[in-house]
XYZ file of C-alpha atoms in Angstrom:
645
model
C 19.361 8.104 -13.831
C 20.918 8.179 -17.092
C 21.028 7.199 -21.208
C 22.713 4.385 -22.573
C 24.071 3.798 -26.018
C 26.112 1.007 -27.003
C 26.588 -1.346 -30.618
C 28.753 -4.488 -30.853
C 30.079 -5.654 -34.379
C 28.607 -9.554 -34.734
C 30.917 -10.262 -37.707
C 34.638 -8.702 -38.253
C 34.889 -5.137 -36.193
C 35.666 -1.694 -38.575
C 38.688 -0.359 -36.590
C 38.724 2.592 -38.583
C 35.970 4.312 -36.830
C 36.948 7.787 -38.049
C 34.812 6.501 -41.166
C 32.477 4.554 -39.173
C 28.231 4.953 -39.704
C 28.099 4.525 -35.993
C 27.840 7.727 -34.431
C 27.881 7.026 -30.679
C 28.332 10.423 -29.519
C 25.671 11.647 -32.225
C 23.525 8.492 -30.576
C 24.235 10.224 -27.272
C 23.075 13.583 -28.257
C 19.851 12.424 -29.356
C 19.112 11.072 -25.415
C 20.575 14.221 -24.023
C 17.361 14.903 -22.180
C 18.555 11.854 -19.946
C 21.748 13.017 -18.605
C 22.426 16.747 -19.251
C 25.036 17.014 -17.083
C 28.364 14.943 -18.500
C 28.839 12.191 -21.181
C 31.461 9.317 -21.687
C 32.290 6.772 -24.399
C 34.425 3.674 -24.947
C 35.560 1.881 -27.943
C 37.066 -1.478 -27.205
C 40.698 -1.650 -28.688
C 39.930 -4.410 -31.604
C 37.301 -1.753 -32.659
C 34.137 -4.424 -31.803
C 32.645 -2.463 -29.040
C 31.523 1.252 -28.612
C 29.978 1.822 -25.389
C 28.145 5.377 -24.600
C 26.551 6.967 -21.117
C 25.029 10.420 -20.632
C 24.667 11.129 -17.168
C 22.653 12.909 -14.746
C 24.239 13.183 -11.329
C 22.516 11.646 -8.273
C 25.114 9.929 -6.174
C 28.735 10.894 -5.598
C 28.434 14.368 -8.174
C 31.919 14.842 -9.025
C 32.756 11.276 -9.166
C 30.868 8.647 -10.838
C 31.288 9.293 -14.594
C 30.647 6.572 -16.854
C 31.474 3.766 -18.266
C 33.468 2.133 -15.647
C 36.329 0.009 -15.253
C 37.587 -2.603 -13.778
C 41.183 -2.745 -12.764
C 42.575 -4.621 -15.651
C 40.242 -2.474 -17.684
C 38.961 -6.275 -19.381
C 35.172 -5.347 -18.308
C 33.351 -2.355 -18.425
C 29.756 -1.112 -17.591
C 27.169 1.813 -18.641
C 24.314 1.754 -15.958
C 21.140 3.602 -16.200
C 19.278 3.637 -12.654
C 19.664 3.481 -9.336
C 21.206 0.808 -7.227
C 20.033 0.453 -3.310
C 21.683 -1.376 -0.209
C 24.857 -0.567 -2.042
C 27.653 -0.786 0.501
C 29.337 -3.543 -0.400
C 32.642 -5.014 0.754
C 35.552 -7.131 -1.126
C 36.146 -4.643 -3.694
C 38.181 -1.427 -4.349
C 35.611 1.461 -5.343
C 37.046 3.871 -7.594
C 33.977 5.637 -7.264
C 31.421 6.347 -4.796
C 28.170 5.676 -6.841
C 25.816 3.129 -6.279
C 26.652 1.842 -10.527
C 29.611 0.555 -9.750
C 28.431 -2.238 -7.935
C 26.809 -3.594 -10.965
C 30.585 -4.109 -12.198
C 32.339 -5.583 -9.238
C 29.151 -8.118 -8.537
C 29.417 -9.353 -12.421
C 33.258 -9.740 -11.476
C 31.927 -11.671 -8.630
C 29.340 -13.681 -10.095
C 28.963 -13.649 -13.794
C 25.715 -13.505 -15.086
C 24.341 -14.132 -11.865
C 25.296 -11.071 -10.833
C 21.840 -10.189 -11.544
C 20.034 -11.416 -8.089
C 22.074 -9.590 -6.050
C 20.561 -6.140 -7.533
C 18.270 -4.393 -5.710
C 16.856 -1.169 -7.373
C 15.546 0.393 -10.950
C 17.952 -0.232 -14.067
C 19.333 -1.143 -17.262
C 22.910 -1.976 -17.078
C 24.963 -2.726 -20.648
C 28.334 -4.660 -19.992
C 31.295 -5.293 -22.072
C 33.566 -8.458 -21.096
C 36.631 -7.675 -23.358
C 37.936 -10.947 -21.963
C 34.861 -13.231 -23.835
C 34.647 -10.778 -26.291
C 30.814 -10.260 -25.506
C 28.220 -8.044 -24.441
C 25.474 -8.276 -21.879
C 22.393 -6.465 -21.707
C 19.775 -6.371 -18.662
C 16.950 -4.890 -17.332
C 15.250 -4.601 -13.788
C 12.609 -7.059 -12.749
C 9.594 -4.770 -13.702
C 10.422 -2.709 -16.299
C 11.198 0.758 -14.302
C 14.233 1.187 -16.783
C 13.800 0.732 -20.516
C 16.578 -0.718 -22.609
C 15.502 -1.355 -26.625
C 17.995 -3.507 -29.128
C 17.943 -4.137 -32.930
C 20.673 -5.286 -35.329
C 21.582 -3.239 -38.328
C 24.195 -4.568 -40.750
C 25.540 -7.534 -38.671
C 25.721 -4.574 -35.712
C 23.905 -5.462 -32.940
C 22.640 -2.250 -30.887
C 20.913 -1.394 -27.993
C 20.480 2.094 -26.039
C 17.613 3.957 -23.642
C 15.354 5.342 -26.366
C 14.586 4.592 -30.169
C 15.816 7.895 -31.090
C 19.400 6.889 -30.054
C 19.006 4.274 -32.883
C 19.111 7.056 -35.773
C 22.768 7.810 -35.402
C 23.440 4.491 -35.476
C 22.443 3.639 -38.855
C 19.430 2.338 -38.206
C 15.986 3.881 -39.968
C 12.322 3.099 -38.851
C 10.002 1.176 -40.707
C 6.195 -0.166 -39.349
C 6.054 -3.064 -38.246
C 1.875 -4.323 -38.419
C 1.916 -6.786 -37.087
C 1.678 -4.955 -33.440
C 1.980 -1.220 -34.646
C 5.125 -0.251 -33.475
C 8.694 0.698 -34.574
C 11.014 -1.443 -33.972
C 13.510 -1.522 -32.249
C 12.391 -4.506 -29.618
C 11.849 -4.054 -25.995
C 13.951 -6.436 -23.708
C 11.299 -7.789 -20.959
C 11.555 -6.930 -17.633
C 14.009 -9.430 -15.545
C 15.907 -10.494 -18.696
C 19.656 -10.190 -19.540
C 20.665 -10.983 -23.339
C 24.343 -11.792 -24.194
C 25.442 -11.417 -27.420
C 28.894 -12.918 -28.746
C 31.331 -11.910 -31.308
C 30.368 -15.068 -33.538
C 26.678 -13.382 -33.695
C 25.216 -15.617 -31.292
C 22.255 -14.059 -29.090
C 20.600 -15.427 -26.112
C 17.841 -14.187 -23.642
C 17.239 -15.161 -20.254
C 14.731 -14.706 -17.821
C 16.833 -14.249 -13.870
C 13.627 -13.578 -12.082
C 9.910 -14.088 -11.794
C 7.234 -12.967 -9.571
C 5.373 -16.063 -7.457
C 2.209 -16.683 -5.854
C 1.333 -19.337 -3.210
C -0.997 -22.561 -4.011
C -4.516 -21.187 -3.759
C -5.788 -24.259 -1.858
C -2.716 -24.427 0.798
C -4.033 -22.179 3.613
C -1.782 -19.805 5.435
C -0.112 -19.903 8.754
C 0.338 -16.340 9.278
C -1.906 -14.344 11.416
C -3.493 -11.258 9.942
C -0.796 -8.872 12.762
C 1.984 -10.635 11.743
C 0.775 -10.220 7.811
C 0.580 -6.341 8.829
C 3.466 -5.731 10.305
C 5.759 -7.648 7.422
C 3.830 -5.532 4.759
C 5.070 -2.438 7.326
C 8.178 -3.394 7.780
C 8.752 -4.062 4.064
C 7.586 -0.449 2.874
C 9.404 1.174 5.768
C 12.374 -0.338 4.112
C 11.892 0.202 0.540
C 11.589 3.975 1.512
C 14.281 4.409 3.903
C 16.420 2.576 1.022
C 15.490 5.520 -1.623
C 15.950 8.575 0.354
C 19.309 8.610 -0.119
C 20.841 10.917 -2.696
C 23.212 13.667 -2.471
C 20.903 16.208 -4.122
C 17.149 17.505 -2.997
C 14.564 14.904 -2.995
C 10.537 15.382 -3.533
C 7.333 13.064 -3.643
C 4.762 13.156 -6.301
C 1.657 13.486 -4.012
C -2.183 12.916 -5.145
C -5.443 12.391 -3.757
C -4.717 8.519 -3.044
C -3.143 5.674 -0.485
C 0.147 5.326 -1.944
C 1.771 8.608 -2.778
C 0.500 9.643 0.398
C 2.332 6.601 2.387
C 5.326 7.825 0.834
C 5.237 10.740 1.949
C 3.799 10.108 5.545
C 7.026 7.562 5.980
C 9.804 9.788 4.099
C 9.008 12.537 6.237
C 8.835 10.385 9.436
C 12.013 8.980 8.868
C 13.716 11.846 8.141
C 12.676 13.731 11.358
C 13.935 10.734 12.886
C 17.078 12.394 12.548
C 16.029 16.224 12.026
C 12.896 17.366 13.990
C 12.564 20.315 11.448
C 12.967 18.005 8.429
C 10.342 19.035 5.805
C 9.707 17.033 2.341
C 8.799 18.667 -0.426
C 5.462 16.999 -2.098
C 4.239 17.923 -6.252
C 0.933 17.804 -7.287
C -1.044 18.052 -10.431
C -4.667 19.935 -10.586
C -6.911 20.564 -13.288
C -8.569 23.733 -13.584
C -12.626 23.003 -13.673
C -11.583 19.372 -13.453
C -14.440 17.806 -11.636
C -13.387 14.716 -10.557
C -10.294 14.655 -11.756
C -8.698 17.102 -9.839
C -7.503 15.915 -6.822
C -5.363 19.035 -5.695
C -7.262 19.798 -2.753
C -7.090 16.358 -1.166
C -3.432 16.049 -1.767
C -2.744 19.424 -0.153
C -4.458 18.487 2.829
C -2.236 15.431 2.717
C 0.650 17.439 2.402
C -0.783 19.701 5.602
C -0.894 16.829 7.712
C 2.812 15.888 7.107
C 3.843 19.552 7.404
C 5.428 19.263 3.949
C 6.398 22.082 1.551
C 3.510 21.961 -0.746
C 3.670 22.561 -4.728
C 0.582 22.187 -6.789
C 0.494 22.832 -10.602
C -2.824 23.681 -11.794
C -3.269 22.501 -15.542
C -6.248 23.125 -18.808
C -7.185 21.227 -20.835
C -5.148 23.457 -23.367
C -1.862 22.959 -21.483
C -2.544 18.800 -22.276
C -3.408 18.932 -26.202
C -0.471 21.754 -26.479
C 2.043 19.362 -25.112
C 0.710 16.461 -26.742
C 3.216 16.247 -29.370
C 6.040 16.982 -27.106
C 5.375 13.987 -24.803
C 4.784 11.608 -27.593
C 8.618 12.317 -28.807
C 9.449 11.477 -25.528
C 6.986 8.466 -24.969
C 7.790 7.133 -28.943
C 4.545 4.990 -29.116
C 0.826 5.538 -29.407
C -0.627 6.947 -26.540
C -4.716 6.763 -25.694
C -5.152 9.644 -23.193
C -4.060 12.819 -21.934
C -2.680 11.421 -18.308
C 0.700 10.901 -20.449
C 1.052 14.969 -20.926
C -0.074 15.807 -17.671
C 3.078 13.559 -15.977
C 5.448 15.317 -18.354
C 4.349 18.825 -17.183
C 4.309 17.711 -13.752
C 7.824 16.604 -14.209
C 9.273 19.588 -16.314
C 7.496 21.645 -13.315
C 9.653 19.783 -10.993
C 12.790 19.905 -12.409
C 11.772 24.172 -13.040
C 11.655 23.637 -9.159
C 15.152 22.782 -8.870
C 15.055 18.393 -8.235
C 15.952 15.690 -9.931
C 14.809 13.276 -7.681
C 10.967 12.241 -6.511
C 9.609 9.287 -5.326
C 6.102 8.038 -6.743
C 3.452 5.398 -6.281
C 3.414 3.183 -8.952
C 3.074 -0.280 -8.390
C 1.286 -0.566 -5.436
C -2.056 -1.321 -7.568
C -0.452 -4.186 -9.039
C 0.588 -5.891 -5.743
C -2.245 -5.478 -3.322
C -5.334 -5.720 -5.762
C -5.764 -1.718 -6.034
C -7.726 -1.831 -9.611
C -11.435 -2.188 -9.369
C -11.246 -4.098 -12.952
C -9.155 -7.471 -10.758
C -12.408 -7.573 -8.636
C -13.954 -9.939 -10.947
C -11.696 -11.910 -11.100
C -11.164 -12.258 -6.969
C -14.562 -13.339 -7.086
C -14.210 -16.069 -9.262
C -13.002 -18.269 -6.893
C -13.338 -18.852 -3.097
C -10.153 -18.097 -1.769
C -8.814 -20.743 0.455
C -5.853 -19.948 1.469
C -6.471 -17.207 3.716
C -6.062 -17.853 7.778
C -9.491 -19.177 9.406
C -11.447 -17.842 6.595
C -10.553 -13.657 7.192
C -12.147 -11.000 4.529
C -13.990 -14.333 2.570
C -17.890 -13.646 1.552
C -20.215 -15.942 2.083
C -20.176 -18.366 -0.756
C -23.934 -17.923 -1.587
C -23.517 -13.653 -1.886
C -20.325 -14.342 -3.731
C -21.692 -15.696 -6.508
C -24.494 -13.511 -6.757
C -21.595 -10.626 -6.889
C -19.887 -12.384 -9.589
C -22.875 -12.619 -11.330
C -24.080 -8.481 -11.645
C -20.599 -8.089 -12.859
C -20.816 -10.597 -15.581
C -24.162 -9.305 -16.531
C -22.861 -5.342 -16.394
C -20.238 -3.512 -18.408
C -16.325 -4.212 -18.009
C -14.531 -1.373 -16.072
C -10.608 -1.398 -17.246
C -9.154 1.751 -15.289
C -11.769 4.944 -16.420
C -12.760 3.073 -19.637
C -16.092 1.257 -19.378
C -16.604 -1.262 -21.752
C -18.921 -3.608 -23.319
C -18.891 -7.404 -22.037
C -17.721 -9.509 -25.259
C -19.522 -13.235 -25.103
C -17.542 -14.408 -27.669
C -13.516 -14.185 -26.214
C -11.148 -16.661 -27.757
C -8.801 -16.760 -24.692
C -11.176 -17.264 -21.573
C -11.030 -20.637 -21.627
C -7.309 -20.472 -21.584
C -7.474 -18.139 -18.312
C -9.913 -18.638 -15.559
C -12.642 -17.681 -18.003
C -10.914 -14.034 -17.396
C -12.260 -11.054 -19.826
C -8.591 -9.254 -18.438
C -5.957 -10.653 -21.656
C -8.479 -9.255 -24.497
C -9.472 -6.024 -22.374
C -5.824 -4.962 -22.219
C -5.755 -6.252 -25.849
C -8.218 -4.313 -26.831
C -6.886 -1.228 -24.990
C -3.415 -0.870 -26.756
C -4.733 -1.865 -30.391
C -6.871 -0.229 -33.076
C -9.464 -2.439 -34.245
C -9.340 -4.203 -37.293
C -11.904 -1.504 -38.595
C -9.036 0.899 -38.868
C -6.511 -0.967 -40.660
C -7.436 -0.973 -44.815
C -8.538 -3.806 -46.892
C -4.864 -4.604 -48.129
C -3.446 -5.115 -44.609
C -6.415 -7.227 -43.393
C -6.050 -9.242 -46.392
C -2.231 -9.309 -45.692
C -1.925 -10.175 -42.299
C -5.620 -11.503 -41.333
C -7.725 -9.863 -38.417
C -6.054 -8.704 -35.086
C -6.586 -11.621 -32.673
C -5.779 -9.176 -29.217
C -6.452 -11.633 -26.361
C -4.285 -14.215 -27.866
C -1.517 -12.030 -28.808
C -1.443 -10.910 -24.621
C -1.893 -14.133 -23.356
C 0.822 -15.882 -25.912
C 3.535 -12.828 -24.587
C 4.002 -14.623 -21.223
C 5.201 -18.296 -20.976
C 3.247 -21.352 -20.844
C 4.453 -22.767 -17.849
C 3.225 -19.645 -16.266
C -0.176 -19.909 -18.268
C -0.697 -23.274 -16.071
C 0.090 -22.049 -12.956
C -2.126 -19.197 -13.645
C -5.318 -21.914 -14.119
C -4.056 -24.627 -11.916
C -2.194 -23.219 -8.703
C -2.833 -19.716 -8.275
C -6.115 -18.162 -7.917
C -7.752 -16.379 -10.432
C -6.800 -12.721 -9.364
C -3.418 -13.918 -8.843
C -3.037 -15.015 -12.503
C -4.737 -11.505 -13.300
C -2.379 -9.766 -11.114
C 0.874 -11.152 -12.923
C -0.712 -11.120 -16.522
C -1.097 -7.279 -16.065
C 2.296 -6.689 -14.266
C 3.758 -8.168 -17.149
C 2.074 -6.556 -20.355
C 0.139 -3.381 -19.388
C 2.253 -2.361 -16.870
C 5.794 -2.064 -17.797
C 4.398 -0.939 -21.339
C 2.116 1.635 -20.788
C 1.998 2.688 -17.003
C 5.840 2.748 -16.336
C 6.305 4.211 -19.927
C 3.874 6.761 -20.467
C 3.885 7.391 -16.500
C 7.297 6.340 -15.807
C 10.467 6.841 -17.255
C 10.022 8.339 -20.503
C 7.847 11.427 -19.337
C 10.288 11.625 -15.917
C 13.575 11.742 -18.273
C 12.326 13.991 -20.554
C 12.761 16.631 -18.407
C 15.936 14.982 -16.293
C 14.107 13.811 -13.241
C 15.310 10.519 -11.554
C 11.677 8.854 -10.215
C 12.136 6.288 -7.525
C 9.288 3.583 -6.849
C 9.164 1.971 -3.077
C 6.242 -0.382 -4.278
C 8.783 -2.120 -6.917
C 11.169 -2.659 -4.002
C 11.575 -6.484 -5.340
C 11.884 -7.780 -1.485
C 8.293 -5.780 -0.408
C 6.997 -7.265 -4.039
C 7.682 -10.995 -3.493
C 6.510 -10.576 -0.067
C 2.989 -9.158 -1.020
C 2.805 -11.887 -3.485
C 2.846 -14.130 -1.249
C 0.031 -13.147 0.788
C -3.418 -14.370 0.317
C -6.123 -12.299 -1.563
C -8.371 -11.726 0.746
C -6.008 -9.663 2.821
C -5.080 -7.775 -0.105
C -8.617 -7.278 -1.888
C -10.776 -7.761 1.146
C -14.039 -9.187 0.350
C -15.274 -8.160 3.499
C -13.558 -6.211 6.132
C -14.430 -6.494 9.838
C -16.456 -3.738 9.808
C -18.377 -5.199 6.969
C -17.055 -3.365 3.842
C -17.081 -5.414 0.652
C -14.390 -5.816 -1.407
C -12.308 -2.903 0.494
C -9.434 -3.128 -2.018
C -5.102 -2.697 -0.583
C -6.605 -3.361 2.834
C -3.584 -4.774 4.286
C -1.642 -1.877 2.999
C -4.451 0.618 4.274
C -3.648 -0.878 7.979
C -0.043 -1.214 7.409
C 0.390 2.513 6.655
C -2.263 4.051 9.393
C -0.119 5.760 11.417
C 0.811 8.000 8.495
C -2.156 8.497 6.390
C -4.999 10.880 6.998
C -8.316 9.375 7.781
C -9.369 10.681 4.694
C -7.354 8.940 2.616
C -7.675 5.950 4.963
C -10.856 5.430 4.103
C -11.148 6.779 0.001
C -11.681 4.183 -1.863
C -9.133 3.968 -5.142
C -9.399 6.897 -7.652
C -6.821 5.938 -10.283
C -5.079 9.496 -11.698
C -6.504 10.145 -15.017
C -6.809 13.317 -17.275
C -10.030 15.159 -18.297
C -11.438 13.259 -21.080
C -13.318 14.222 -24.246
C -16.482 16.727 -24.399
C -18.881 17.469 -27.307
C -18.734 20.567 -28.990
C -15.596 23.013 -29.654
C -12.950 21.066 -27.472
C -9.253 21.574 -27.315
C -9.251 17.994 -28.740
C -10.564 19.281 -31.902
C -7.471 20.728 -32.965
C -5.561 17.623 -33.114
C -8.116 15.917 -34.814
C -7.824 18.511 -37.800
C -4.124 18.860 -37.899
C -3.247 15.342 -37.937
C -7.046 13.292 -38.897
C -6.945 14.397 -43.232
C -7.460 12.098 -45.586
C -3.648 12.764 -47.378
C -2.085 12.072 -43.609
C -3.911 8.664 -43.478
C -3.663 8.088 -47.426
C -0.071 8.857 -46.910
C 0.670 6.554 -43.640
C -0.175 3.250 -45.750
C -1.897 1.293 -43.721
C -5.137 3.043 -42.299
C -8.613 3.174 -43.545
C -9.674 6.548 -44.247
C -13.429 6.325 -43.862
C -13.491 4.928 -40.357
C -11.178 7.512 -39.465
C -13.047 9.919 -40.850
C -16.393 8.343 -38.973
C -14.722 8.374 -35.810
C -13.360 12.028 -35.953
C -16.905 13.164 -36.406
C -18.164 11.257 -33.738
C -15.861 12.432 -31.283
C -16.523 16.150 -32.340
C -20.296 15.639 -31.791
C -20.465 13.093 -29.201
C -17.514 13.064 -26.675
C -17.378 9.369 -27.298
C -15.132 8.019 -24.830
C -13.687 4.715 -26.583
C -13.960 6.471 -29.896
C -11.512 9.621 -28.645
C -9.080 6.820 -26.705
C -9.008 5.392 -30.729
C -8.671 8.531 -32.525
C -5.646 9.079 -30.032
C -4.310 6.117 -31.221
C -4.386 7.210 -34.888
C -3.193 10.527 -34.090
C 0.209 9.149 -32.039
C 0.640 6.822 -35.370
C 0.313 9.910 -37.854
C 2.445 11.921 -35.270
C 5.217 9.868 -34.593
C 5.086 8.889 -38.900
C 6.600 12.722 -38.979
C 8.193 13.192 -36.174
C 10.736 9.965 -36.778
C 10.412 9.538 -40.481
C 9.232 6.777 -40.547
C 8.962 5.166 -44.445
C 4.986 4.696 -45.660
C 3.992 1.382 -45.856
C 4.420 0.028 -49.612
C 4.690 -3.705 -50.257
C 1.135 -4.419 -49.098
């Protein structure tokens, strides 16, 4: 894993870059955090292209610095990531790191060098030859790669703070509440020419099978693929030339990790021990799930490290993170990843494997269960985990009558949603909506009147393409649809942001995910639901969610963990009274902070601060979060008040 900084001059190229605004190793600096260990840099020879990699060292440690070459030095390549099934032929390797097979399959195949990838990355490549660069990210969004254009210079690089030494300054954008720079989507390349022209294209795209076609495959064979497939993904990431660990917690798929890693490895080494990392939270109720996890890590005979965390330790680090993370964040789970990690890398490793994913592939979130219920699902073989037609409606119906569960935030049941005909009559596009925004409540009278109310649902629903918005109500069923709606916008954003990379980087550690194995993900997708979520099991458990993966992995789970039920890892929350919380609140929540900002409204603010302090209000402190990240990262980056409203 590394950091990335590159620019490319759209219009006639400065060659005096003595003089030049663009600091790249200034740029560099600023995303230190990513590879601590060695830096490189390339400017093209007709001045147009300044290419930048810190690096920290995973495969082949003395080799593999950065960029690379190719032999007639015309192309060259910055890759942040890892790259797995990487022995390939045909080529000379100057190197033995996995990131030089991004360069030698371009030389191979162009742009469509792309599909023959297999890993987590962002990979920035300069064809001196075409005079243009291409820029490209994995299929889900493990690796983030932002891009802007300042002054005819088109930019891109690993964080937003790399941006600053590039000339480029931060302004609000309202329309979503962020700072630009923009994101490239997961399984996108952009090429961008010397004449200014930019393109972006989509390489790949997740698939589900026709909901009324039924399956051939019995349920063993199903099994056994799913095995075989996460066998593979995790066999694939063990390999690194430096200690490896496995964030471990109270549920299915850190502990499957671990149960295969260390079964694999002893494969080889009877004596081979794994180390596993866990977080627990002092007085934590249920939140802490330290003592499951260690009786995981028992069971596998692994070297067991658990760091016990207050509610202190999480407000005290909240700033830090949010420099790291760079946009609003709505609960504490954020800090408590970034302490796990900086605790890991204390512990000496760089590398871990963790679970994320799995949830979004085999139906893991109790909020998709609606939606699986929606439909019968047909295309499972001779009917397996179905519910009787009459008891599935009456199941769809107490959840349409009750409160909306989206991960630990219950919420009320809106009547009145302006996408749901659009998408299966799915609550799912405004719930997430409603999740990453601030109502319009918070925003003042001069940006309502500005840019009109926040439509949420529509703004989720429009990100993803309309072709795929009719497969999603036509051909797939309706937790399918769910399934890639939230892989595509809450996912990547939030969960492999303020979970993923950005917390894991901070501190240098390289996280590896098995369940984004793109093979093992296409696979899963195409299985039917009911295998997946199933509505009910043979011994008569309804809607027994990842049951396929539950059988699939029972030879190296627990029966404990076996049969837990999902308990998503989440923070302590909010409690009334004299909270740690409070302190935030009245550092960052005064009226000059807000006045200052440009674009809150002070009384709600205000309203909401209060309630929180006397209340505990969940959805009200996930808000107030929201304003403190924006008043936060205002300082922290500089960015300029809003004036022209």
């Amino acid at each position: 894993m590394c950091g990335l900084s590159a620019y490319c001059h759209l219009g006639t190229p400065q060659k005096d870059t003595k003089n030049s605004r663009l600091d790249l190793k200034g740029s560099l600096e600023s995303i230190r955090h990513r590879g601590p260990e060695s830096d490189g840099t390339y400017i093209s020879p007709c001045g147009r292209c300044g290419l930048g990699h810190v690096r920290l060292s995973i495969i082949d440690l003395e080799g593999g610095h950065q960029p690379i070459s190719s032999a007639n030095g015309d192309i060259q390549v910055v890759v942040n990531g890892e790259l797995y099934d990487h022995d390939h032929k045909g080529h000379v390797f100057k190197t033995k790191s996995d990131s030089e097979l991004a360069l030698h399959y371009y030389e191979d195949y162009g742009t469509d060098f792309l599909h023959h990838l297999r890993g987590e990355f962002a990979v920035i490549i300069w064809d001196d030859s075409k005079k243009r660069m291409l820029v490209a990210r994995d299929r889900f969004g493990v690796k983030p790669i932002y891009y802007t254009t300042v002054n005819d210079v088109f930019m891109a690089a690993s964080e937003i703070k790399a941006f600053s030494a590039l000339d480029w300054r931060p302004e609000w954008d309202l329309e979503s509440i962020i700072m630009p720079p923009t994101i490239l989507p997961p399984a996108h390349y952009m090429t961008v020419s010397a004449s200014g022209t930019m393109d972006t294209t989509k390489y790949w795209d997740a698939e589900y099978p026709d909901k009324n076609i039924e399956d051939k495959r019995t349920l063993e064979e199903m099994i056994q693929g799913v095995h075989d497939h996460v066998v593979e993904s995790i066999r694939l990431r063990l390999r690194a030339d430096v200690p490896l660990g496995v964030y471990l917690s109270g549920g299915l798929d850190s502990s499957s990790i671990a149960g295969v890693a260390t079964k694999l490895l002893r494969d080889s080494n009877s004596d081979a021990q794994i180390d596993t990392f866990c977080i627990s939270f002092k007085d934590g109720g249920i939140y802490d799930e330290g003592d499951i996890a260690e009786r995981t890590a028992a069971h596998i005979g692994s070297k067991f490290h658990r760091l016990s965390l207050t509610q202190d330790d999480l407000v005290d680090n909240y700033e830090r993170t949010l420099w790291h993370v760079e946009q609003p964040i709505l609960d504490l789970n954020a800090v408590g990843k970034f302490l796990l990690s900086g605790y890991v890398r204390h512990k000496g490793f760089k590398v871990v494997m963790t679970g994320e994913g799995s949830d979004e592939h085999f139906i893991g979130y109790p909020f998709f269960h609606t939606d699986y219920l929606r439909e019968q699902d047909r295309s499972t073989p001779k009917g397996f985990g179905c519910i009787a037609e009459e008891d599935r409606q009456d199941m769809l119906s107490d959840r349409l009558a009750g409160s909306y569960k989206f991960i630990h935030y219950e919420l009320p049941r809106e009547t009145k949603i302006n996408t749901k005909a659009r998408f299966n009559d799915s609550d799912l596009p405004y719930q997430i909506g409603k999740m990453l925004a601030l109502s319009t409540d918070f925003m003042n009278s001069k940006v309502v009147s500005y840019h009109g109310p926040a439509v949420v649902g529509s703004t989720v629903l429009d990100s993803i393409h309309g072709d795929i918005r009719l497969k999603a109500t036509t051909k797939w069923h309706p937790v399918h649809a769910s399934l890639y709606l939230e892989t595509r916008t809450f996912f990547p954003n939030v969960m492999l942001t303020w979970l993923g990379d950005r917390v894991e980087m901070a501190h240098s550690i390289e996280a590896r995910t098995p369940f984004l194995d793109h093979p093992l993900c296409e696979y899963t997708n195409s299985l039917p639901p009911s295998v997946k979520l199933c509505g009910q099991d043979p011994k008569g458990n309804r809607l027994n969610e990842k049951y396929i993966l539950k059988e699939a992995m029972r030879p190296y789970v627990t029966d404990e963990i076996y049969n837990r039920t999902k308990h998503p890892y989440l923070a302590p929350t909010s409690k009334p009274g004299v909270q740690p919380i409070v302190r935030l609140l009245n550092k960052w929540v005064t009226k000059e902070r807000v006045d200052h900002l440009g674009f809150l409204n002070w009384e709600t603010c205000e309203t909401i601060k209060e309630r929180i302090i006397m209340t505990g209000d969940c959805m009200a402190y996930s808000s107030m979060l929201k304003v403190i990240s924006l008043l936060i990262l205002h300082e922290q980056f500089d960015v300029a008040p809003v004036t022209y409203l």
